mmCIF file of C-alpha atoms in Angstrom:
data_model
loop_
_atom_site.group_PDB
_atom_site.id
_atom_site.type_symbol
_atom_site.label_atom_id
_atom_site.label_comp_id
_atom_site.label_asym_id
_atom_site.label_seq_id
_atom_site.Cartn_x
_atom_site.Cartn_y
_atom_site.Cartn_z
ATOM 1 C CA UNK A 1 127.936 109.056 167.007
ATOM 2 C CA UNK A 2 130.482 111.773 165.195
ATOM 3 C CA UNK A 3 130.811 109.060 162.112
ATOM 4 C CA UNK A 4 127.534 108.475 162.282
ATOM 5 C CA UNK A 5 126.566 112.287 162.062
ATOM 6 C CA UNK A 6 128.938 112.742 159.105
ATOM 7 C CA UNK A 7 127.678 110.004 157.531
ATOM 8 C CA UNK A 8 124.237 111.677 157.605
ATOM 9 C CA UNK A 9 125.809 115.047 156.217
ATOM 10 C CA UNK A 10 127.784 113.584 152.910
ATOM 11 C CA UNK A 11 124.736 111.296 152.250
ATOM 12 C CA UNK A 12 122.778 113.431 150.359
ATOM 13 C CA UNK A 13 126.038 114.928 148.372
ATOM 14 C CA UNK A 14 126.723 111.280 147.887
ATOM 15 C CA UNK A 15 123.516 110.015 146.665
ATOM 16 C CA UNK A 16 123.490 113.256 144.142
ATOM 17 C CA UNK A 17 126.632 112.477 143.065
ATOM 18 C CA UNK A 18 125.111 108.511 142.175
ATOM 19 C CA UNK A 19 122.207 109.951 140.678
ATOM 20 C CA UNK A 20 123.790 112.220 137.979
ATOM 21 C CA UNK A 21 126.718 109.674 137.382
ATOM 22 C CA UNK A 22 123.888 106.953 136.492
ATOM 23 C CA UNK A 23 121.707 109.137 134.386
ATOM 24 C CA UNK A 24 121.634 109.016 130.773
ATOM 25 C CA UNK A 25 120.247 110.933 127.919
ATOM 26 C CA UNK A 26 116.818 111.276 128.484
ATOM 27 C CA UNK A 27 116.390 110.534 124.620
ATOM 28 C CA UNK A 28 117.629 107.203 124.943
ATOM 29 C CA UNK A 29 119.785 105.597 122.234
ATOM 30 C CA UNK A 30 120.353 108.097 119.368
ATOM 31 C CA UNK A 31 118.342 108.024 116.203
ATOM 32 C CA UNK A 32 121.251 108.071 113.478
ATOM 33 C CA UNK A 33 120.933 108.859 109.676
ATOM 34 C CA UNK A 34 124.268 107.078 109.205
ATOM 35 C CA UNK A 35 125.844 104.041 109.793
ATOM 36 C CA UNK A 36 129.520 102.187 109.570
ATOM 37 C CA UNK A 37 128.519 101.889 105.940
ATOM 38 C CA UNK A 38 125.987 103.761 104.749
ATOM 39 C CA UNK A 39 123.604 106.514 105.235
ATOM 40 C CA UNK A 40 119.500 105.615 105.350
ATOM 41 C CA UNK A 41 119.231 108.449 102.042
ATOM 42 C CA UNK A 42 120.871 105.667 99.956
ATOM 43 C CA UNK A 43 118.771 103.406 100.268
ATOM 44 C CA UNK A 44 115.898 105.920 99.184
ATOM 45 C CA UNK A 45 113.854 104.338 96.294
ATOM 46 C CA UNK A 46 111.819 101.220 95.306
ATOM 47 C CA UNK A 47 113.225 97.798 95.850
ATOM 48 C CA UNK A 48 112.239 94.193 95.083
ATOM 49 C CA UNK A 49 112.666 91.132 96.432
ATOM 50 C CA UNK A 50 114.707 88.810 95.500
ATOM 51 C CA UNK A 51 114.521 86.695 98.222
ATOM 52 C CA UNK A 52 111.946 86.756 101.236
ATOM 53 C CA UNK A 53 112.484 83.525 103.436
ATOM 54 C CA UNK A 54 111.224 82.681 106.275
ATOM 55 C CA UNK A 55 112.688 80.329 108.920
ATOM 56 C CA UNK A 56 111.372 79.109 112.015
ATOM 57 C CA UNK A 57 113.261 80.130 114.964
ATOM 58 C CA UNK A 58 111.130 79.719 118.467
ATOM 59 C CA UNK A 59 111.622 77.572 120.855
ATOM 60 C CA UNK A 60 109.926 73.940 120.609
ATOM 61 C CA UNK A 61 110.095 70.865 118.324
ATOM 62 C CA UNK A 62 110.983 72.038 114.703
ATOM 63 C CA UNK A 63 108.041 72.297 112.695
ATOM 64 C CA UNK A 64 108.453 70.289 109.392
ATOM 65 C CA UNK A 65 108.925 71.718 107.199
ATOM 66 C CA UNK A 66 110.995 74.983 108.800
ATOM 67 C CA UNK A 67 111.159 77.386 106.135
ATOM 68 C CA UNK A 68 108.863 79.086 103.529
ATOM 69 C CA UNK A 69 110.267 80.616 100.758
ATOM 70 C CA UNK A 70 107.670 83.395 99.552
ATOM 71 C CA UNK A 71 109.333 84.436 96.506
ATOM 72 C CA UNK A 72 109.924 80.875 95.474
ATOM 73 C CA UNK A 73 106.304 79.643 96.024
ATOM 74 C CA UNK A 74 104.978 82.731 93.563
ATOM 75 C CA UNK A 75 104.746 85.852 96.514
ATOM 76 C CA UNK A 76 106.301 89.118 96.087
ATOM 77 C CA UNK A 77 107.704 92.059 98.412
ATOM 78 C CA UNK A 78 108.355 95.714 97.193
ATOM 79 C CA UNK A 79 109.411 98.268 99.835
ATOM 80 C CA UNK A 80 109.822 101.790 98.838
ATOM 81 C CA UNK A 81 111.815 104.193 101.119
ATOM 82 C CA UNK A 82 111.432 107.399 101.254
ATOM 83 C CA UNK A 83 115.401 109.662 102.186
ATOM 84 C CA UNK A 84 114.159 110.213 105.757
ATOM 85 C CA UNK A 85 113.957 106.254 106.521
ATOM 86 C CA UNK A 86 110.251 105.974 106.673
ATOM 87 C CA UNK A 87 109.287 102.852 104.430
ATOM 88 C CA UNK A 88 106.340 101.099 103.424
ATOM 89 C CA UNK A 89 106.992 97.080 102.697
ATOM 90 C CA UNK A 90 104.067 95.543 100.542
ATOM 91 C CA UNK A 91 104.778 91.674 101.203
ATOM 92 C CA UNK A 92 102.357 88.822 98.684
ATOM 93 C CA UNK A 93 101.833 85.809 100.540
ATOM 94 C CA UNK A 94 100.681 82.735 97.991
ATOM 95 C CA UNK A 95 100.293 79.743 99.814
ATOM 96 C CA UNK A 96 97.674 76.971 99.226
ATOM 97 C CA UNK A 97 96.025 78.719 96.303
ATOM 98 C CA UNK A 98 95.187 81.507 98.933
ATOM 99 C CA UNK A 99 96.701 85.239 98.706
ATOM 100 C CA UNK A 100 97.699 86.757 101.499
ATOM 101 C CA UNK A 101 98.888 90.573 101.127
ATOM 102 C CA UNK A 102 100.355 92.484 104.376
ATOM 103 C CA UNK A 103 101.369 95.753 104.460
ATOM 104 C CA UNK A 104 104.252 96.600 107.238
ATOM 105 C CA UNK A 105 105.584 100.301 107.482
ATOM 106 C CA UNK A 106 107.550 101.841 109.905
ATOM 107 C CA UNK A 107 111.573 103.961 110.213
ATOM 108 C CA UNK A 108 114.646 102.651 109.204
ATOM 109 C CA UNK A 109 117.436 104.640 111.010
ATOM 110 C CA UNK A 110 121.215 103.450 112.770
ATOM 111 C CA UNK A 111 121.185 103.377 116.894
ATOM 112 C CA UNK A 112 123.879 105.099 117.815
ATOM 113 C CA UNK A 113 125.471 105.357 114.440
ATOM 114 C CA UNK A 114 126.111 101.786 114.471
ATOM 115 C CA UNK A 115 123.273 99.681 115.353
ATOM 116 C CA UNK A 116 120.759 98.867 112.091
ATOM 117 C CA UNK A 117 117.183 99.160 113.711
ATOM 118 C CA UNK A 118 113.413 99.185 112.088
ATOM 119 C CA UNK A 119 110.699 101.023 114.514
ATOM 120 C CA UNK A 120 107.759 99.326 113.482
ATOM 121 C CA UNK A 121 104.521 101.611 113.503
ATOM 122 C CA UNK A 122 102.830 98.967 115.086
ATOM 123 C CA UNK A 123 105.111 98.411 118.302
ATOM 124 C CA UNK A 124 106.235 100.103 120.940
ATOM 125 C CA UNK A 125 107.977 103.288 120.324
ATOM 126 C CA UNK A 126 111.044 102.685 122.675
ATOM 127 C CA UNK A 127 111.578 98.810 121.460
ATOM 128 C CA UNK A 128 113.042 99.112 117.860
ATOM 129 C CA UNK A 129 113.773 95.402 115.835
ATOM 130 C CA UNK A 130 117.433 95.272 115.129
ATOM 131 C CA UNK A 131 118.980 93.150 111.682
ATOM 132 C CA UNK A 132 121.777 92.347 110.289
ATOM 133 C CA UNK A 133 121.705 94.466 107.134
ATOM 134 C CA UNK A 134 124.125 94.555 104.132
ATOM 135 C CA UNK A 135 124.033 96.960 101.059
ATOM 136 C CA UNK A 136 126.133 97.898 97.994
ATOM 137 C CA UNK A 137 123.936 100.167 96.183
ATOM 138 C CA UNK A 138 121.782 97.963 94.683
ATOM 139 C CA UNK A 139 121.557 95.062 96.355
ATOM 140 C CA UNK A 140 120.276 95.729 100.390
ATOM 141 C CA UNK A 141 119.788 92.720 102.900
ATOM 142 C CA UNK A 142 118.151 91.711 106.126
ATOM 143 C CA UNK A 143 118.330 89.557 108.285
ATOM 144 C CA UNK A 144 115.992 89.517 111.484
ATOM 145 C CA UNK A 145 118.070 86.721 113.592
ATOM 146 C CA UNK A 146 115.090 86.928 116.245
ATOM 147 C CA UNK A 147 111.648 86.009 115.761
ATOM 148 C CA UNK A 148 110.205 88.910 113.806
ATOM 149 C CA UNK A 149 106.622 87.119 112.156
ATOM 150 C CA UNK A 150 104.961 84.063 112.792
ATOM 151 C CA UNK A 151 103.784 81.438 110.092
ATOM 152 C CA UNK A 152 102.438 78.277 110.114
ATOM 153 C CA UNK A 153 105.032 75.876 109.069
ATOM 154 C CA UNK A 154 103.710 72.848 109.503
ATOM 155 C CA UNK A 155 100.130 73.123 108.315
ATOM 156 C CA UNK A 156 98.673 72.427 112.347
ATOM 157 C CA UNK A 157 97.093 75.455 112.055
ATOM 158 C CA UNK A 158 99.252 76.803 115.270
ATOM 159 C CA UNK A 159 101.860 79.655 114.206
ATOM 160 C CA UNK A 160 105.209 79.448 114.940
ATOM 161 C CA UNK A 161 107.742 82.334 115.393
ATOM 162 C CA UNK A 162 109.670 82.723 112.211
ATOM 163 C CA UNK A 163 112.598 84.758 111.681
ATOM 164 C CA UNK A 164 113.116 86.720 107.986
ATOM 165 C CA UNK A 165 115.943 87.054 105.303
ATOM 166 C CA UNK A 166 115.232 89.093 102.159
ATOM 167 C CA UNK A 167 117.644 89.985 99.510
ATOM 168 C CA UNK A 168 116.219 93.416 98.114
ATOM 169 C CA UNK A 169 117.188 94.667 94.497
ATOM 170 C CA UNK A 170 117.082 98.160 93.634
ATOM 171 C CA UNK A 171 114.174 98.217 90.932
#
């Protein structure tokens, strides 16, 4: 009964002690300016695309065929960014004769200084997109890696998740 007793004292210093070693910063991840490379000021300004491809990656057969090239079949994307990371992507869709403009803004920034993530405006506050990004002053790329649009490879009128890589020039 004496073990049990002092089991019963120490639990609640115990338990305290669990909570606050298992806590983290209430802010979550930190919202970085800077990465391993570069800051999000640099890439302030208007750039083009070079590139904009699409590539299916869901789960599934493989649609056929399993990439669209938007640049290549007469589209465009510009994105300006403004020094703070917020960044408005204007993205020309031409596909069967049809134009198809989208507009996708959101916040560029670095989780924890190391991390490349986009906070869509559309999504979820506390779920940013993460790429792959690369940049040497006048040439920036992404790459999504996950399913980041959906587009209808195949023509069956049923949209498929597509993943993205754009080659951005500094205009």
């Amino acid at each position: 009964m004496k073990t049990l007793g002092k089991i019963l004292l120490l639990a609640p210093i115990l338990f305290s002690f669990l909570i606050l070693s298992c806590s983290s910063d209430e802010n979550g991840d930190v919202k970085s300016d800077c990465g391993p490379n570069y800051c999000v000021s640099e890439l302030q300004g208007t750039w083009d695309a070079s590139e904009y491809t699409m590539t299916f990656c869901g789960t599934g057969s493989i649609p056929d065929p399993s990439s669209y090239d938007v640049i290549a079949a007469g589209g465009s994307a510009t994105m300006t960014v403004q020094s703070n990371g917020r960044f408005t992507l204007n993205i020309i869709i031409m596909f069967d004769g049809q134009t198809f403009p989208e507009t996708v803004s959101g916040t560029i920034y670095f989780e924890d200084g190391e991390f490349f993530a986009i906070q869509f405006d559309d999504d979820d506050p506390d779920d940013p997109t993460y790429f792959g990004d690369t940049f040497t002053g006048t040439r920036f790329t992404l790459n999504s890696g996950t399913p980041v649009a959906e587009w209808d490879f195949d023509g069956d009128e049923i949209d498929e998740e597509a993943c993205i890589f754009v080659t951005f020039v500094r205009d």
